[in-house]
PDB file of C-alpha atoms and ligand atoms in Angstrom:
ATOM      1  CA  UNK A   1     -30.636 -23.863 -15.514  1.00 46.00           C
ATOM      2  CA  UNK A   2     -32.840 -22.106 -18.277  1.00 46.00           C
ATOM      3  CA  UNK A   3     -30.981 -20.855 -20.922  1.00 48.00           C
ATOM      4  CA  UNK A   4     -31.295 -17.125 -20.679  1.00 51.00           C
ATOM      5  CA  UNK A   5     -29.975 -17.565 -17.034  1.00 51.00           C
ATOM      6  CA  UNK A   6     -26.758 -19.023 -18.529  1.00 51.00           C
ATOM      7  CA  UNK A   7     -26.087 -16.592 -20.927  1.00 51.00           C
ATOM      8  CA  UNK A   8     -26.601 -13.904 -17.909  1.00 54.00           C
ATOM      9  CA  UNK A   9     -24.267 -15.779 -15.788  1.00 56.00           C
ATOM     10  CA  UNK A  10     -21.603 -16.015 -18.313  1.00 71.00           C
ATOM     11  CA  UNK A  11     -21.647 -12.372 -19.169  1.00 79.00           C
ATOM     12  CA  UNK A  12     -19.810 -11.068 -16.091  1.00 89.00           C
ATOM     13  CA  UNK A  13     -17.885 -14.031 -15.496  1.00 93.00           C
ATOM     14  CA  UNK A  14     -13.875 -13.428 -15.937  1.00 95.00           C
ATOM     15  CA  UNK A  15     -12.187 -16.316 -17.977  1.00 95.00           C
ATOM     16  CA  UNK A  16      -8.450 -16.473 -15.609  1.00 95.00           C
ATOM     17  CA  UNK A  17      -5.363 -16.280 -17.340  1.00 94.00           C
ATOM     18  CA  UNK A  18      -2.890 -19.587 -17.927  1.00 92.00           C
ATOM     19  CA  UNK A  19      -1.084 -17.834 -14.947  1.00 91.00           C
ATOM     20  CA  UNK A  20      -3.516 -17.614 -12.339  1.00 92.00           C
ATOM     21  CA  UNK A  21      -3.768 -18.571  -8.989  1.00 91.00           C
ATOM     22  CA  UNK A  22      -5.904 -21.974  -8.499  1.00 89.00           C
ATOM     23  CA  UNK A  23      -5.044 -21.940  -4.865  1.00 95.00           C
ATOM     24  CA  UNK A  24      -4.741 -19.427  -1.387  1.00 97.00           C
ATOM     25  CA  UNK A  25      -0.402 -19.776  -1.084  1.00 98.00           C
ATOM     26  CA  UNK A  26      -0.790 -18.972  -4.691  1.00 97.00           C
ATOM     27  CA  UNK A  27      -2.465 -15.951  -4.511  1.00 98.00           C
ATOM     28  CA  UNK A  28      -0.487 -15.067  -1.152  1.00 98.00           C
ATOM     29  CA  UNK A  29       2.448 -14.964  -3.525  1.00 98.00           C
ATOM     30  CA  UNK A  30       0.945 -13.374  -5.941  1.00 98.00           C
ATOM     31  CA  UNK A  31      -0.658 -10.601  -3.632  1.00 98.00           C
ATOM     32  CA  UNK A  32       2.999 -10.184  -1.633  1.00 98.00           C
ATOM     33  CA  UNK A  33       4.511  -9.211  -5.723  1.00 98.00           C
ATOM     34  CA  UNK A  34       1.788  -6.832  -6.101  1.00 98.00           C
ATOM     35  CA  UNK A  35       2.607  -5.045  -2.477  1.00 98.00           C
ATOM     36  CA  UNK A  36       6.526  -5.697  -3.449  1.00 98.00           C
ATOM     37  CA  UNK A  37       6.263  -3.145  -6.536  1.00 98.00           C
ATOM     38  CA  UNK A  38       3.908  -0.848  -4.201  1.00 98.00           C
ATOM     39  CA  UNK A  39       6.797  -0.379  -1.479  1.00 98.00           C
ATOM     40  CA  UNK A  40       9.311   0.167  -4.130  1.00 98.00           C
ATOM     41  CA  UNK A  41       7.317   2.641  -5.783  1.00 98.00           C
ATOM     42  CA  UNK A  42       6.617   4.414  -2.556  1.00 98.00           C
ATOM     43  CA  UNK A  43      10.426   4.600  -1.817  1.00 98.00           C
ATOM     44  CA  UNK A  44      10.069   7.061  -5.055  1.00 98.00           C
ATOM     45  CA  UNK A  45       7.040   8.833  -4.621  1.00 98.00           C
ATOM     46  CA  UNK A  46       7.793   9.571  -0.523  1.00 98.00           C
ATOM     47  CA  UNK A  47      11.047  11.837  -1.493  1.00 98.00           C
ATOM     48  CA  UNK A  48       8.766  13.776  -3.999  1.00 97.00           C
ATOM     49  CA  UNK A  49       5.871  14.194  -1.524  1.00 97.00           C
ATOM     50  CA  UNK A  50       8.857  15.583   0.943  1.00 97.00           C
ATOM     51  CA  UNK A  51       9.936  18.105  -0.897  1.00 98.00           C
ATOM     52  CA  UNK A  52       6.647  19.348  -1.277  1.00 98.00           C
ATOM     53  CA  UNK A  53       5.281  19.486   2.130  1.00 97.00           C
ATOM     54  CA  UNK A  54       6.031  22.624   4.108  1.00 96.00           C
ATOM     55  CA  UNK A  55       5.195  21.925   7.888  1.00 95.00           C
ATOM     56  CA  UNK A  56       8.535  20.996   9.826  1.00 94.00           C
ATOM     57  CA  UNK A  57       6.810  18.060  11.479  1.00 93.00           C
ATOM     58  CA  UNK A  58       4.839  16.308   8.642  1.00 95.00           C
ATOM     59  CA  UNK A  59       8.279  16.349   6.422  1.00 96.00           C
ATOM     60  CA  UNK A  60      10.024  14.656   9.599  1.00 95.00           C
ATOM     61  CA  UNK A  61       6.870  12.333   8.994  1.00 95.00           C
ATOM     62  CA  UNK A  62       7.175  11.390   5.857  1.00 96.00           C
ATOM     63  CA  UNK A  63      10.825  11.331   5.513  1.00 97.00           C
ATOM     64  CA  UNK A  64      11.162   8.532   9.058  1.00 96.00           C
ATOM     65  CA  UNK A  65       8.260   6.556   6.868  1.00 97.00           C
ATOM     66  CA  UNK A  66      10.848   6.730   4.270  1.00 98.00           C
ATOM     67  CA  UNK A  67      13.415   4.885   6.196  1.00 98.00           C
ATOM     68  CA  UNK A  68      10.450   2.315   7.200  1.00 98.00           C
ATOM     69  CA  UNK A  69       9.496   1.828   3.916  1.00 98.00           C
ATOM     70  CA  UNK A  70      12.972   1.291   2.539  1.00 98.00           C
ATOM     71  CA  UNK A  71      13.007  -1.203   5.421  1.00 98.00           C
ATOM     72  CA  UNK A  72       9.538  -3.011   4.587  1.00 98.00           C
ATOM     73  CA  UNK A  73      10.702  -3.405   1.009  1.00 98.00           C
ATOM     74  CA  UNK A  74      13.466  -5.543   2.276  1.00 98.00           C
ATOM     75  CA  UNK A  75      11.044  -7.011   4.872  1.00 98.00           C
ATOM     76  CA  UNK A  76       9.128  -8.301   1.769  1.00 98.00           C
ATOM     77  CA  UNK A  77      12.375 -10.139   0.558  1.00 98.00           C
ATOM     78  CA  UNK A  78      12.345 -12.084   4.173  1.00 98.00           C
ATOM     79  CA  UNK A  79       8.838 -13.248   3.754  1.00 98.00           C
ATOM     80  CA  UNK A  80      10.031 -14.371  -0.129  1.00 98.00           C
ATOM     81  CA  UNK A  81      12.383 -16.195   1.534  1.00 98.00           C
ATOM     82  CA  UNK A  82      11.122 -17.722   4.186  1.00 98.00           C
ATOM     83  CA  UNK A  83       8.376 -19.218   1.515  1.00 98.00           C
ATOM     84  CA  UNK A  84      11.270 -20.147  -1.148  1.00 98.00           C
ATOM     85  CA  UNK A  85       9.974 -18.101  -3.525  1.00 98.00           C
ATOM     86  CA  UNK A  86      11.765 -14.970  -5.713  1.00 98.00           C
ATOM     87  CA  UNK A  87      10.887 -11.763  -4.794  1.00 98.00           C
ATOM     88  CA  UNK A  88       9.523 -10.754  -8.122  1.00 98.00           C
ATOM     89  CA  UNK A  89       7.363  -7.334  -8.131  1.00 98.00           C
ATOM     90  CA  UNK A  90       4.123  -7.007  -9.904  1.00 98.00           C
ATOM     91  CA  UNK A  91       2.828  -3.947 -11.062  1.00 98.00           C
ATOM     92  CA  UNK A  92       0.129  -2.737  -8.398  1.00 98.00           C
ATOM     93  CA  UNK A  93      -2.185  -0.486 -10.616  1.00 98.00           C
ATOM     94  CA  UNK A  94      -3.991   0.514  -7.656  1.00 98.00           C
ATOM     95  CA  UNK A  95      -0.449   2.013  -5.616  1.00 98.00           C
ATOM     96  CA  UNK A  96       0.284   3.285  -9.237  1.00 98.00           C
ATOM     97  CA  UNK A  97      -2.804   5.196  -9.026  1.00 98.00           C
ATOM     98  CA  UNK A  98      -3.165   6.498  -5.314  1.00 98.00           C
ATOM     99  CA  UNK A  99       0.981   7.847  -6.332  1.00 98.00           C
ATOM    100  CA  UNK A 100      -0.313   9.399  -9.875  1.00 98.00           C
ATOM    101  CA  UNK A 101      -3.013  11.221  -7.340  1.00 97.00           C
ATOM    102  CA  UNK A 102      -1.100  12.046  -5.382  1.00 97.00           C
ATOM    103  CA  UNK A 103       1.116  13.755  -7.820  1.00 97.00           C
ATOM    104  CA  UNK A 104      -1.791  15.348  -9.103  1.00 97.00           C
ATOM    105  CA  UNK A 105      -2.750  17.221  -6.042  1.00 97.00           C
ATOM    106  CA  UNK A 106       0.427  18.908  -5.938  1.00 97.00           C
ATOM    107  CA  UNK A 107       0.120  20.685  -9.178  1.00 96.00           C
ATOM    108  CA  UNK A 108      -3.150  21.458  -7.692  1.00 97.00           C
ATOM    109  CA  UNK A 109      -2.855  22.806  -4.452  1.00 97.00           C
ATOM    110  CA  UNK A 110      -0.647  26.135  -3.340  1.00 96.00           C
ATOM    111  CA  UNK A 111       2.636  25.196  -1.580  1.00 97.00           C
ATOM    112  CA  UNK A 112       2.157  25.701   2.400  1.00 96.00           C
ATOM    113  CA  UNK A 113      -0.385  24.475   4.461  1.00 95.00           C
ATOM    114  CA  UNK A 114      -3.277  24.001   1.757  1.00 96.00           C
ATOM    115  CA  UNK A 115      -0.513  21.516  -0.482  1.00 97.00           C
ATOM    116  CA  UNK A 116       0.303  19.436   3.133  1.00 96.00           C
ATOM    117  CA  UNK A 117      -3.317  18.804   3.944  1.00 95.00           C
ATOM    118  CA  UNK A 118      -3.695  17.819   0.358  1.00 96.00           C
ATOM    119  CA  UNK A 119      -0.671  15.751   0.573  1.00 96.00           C
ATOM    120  CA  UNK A 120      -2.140  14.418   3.833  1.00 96.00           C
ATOM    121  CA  UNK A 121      -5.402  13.129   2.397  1.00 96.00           C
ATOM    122  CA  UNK A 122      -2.877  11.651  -0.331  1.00 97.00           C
ATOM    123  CA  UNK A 123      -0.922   9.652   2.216  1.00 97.00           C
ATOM    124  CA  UNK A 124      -3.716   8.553   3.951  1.00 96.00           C
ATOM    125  CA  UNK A 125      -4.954   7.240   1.286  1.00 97.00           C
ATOM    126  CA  UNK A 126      -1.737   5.104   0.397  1.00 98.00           C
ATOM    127  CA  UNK A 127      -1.826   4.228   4.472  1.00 98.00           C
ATOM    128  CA  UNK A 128      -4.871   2.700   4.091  1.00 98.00           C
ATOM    129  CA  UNK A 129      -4.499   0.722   1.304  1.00 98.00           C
ATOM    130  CA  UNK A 130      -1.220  -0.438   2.901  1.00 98.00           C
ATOM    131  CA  UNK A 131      -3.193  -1.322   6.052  1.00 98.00           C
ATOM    132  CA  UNK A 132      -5.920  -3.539   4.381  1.00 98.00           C
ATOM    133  CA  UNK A 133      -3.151  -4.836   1.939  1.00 98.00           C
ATOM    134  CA  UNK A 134      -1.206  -6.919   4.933  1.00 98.00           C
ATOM    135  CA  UNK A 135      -4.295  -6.795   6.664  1.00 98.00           C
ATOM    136  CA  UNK A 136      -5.194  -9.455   4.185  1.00 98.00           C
ATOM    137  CA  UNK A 137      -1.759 -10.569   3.977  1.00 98.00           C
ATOM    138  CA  UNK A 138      -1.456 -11.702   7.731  1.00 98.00           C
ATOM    139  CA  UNK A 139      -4.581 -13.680   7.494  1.00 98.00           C
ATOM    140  CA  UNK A 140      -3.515 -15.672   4.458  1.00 98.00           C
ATOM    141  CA  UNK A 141      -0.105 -16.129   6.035  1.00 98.00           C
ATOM    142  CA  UNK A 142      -2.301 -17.327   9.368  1.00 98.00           C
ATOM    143  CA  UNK A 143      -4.370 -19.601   7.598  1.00 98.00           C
ATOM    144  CA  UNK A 144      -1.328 -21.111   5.691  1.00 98.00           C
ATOM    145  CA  UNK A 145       0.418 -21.888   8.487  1.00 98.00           C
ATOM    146  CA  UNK A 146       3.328 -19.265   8.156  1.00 98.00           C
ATOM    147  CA  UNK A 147       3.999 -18.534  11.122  1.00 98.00           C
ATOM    148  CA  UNK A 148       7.576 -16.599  10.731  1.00 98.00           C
ATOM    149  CA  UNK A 149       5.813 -14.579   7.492  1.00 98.00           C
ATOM    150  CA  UNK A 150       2.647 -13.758   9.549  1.00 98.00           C
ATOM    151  CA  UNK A 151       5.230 -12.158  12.132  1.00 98.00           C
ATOM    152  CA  UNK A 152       7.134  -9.990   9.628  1.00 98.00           C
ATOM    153  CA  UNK A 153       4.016  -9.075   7.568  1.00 98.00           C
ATOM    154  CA  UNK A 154       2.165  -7.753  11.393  1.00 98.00           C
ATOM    155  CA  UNK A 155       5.254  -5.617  11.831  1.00 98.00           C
ATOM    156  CA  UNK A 156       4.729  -3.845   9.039  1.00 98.00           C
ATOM    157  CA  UNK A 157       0.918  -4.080   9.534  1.00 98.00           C
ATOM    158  CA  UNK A 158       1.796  -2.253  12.415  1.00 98.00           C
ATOM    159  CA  UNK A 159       4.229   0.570  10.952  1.00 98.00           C
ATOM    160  CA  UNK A 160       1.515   1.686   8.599  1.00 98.00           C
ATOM    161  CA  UNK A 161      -0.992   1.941  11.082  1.00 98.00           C
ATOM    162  CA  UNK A 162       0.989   3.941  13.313  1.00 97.00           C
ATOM    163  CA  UNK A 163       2.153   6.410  10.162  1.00 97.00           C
ATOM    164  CA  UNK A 164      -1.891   6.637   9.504  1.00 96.00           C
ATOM    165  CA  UNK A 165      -2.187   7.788  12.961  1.00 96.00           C
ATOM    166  CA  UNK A 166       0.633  10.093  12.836  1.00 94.00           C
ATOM    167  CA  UNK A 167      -0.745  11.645   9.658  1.00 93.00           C
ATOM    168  CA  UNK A 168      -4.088  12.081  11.352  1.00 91.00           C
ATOM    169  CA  UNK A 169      -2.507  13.605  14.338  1.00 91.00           C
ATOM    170  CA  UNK A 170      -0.471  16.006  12.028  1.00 86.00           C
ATOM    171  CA  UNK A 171      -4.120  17.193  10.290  1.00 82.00           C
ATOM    172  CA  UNK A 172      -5.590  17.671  13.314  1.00 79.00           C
ATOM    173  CA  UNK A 173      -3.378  19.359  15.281  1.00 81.00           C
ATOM    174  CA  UNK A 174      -2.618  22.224  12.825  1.00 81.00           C
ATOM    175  CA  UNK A 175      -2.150  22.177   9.340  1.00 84.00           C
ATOM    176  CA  UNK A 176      -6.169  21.662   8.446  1.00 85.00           C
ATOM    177  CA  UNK A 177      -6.755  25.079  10.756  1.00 83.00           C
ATOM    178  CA  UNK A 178      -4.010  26.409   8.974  1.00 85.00           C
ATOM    179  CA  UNK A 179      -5.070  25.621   5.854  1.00 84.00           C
ATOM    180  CA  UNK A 180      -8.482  27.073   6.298  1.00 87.00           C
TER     181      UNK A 180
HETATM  182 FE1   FE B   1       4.589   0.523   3.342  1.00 80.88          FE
HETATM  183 ZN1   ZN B   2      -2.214  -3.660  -5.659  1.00 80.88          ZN
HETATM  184 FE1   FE B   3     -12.281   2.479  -4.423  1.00 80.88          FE
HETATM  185 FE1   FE B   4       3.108   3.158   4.419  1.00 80.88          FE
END
């Protein structure tokens, strides 16, 4: 390798912590304490984004993904379990984000059915990254060999895509026409 093409190489390359993960159950654990402080957050942020929303039928939807959050989080300690490992969370600075947007496009939307489309895009948003989070999570889990794990992790693969749908019914149905 020339020399210049070294130092190039070098430039971008991220030097890992004495911590990290050197192989896939590794990060698996790591990426289930990362989701683990998401759903706990989202137990507090949901509530909040309640409250907010006008529309009879997208507060019933947010407050039964509630419950099904407050039941992932302690779907999360199964799959901890199972793998004899703490649940421990981890700060997840991109939930911590899509939440602090969230938050932000309540100061800046009117309350009624301009605030619930904008906290509609919000929750989408959190829905998806939920959905490619144990996305990812069931095919480690797969690959690993954990079978029970892969099973608890595609139920609640399956809970967020159904609450994305929901949300996307809820937009569609009325509140963007009302909001325009
Ligand atoms: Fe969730
Ligand atoms: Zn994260
Ligand atoms: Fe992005
Ligand atoms: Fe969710």
């Amino acid at each position: 390798m020339k020399t210049n093409e070294k130092s190039k190489t070098e430039k971008g390359t991220v030097k890992p912590k004495s911590s990290a993960a050197d192989d896939l159950r590794n990060l698996f654990v790591d990426s289930l304490k990362d989701i683990y402080w998401a759903e706990k957050a989202l137990t507090k942020a949901l509530p909040k984004m309640a409250k907010n929303a006008t529309n009879e039928g997208l507060v019933e939807a947010i407050t039964s993904h509630l419950e099904e959050t407050n039941s992932q989080v302690t779907r999360l300690e199964d799959v901890f379990a199972l793998l004899g490992e703490k649940a421990v969370a981890k700060k997840c600075d991109a939930m911590d984000g899509l939440i602090k947007e969230g938050e932000s496009i309540l100061e800046e939307t009117e309350p009624g059915a301009v605030r619930d489309a904008g906290i509609i895009a919000a929750s989408q948003k959190i829905e998806h990254y939920e959905i490619a989070t144990y996305g990812t999570l069931c095919a480690f889990a797969r690959t690993l060999g954990e079978k029970e794990a892969e099973k608890l992790l595609a139920t609640t693969l399956a809970e967020e895509k159904e609450a994305d749908v929901t949300l996307t019914k809820k937009a569609y149905n009325t509140i963007n026409f009302d909001a325009k």
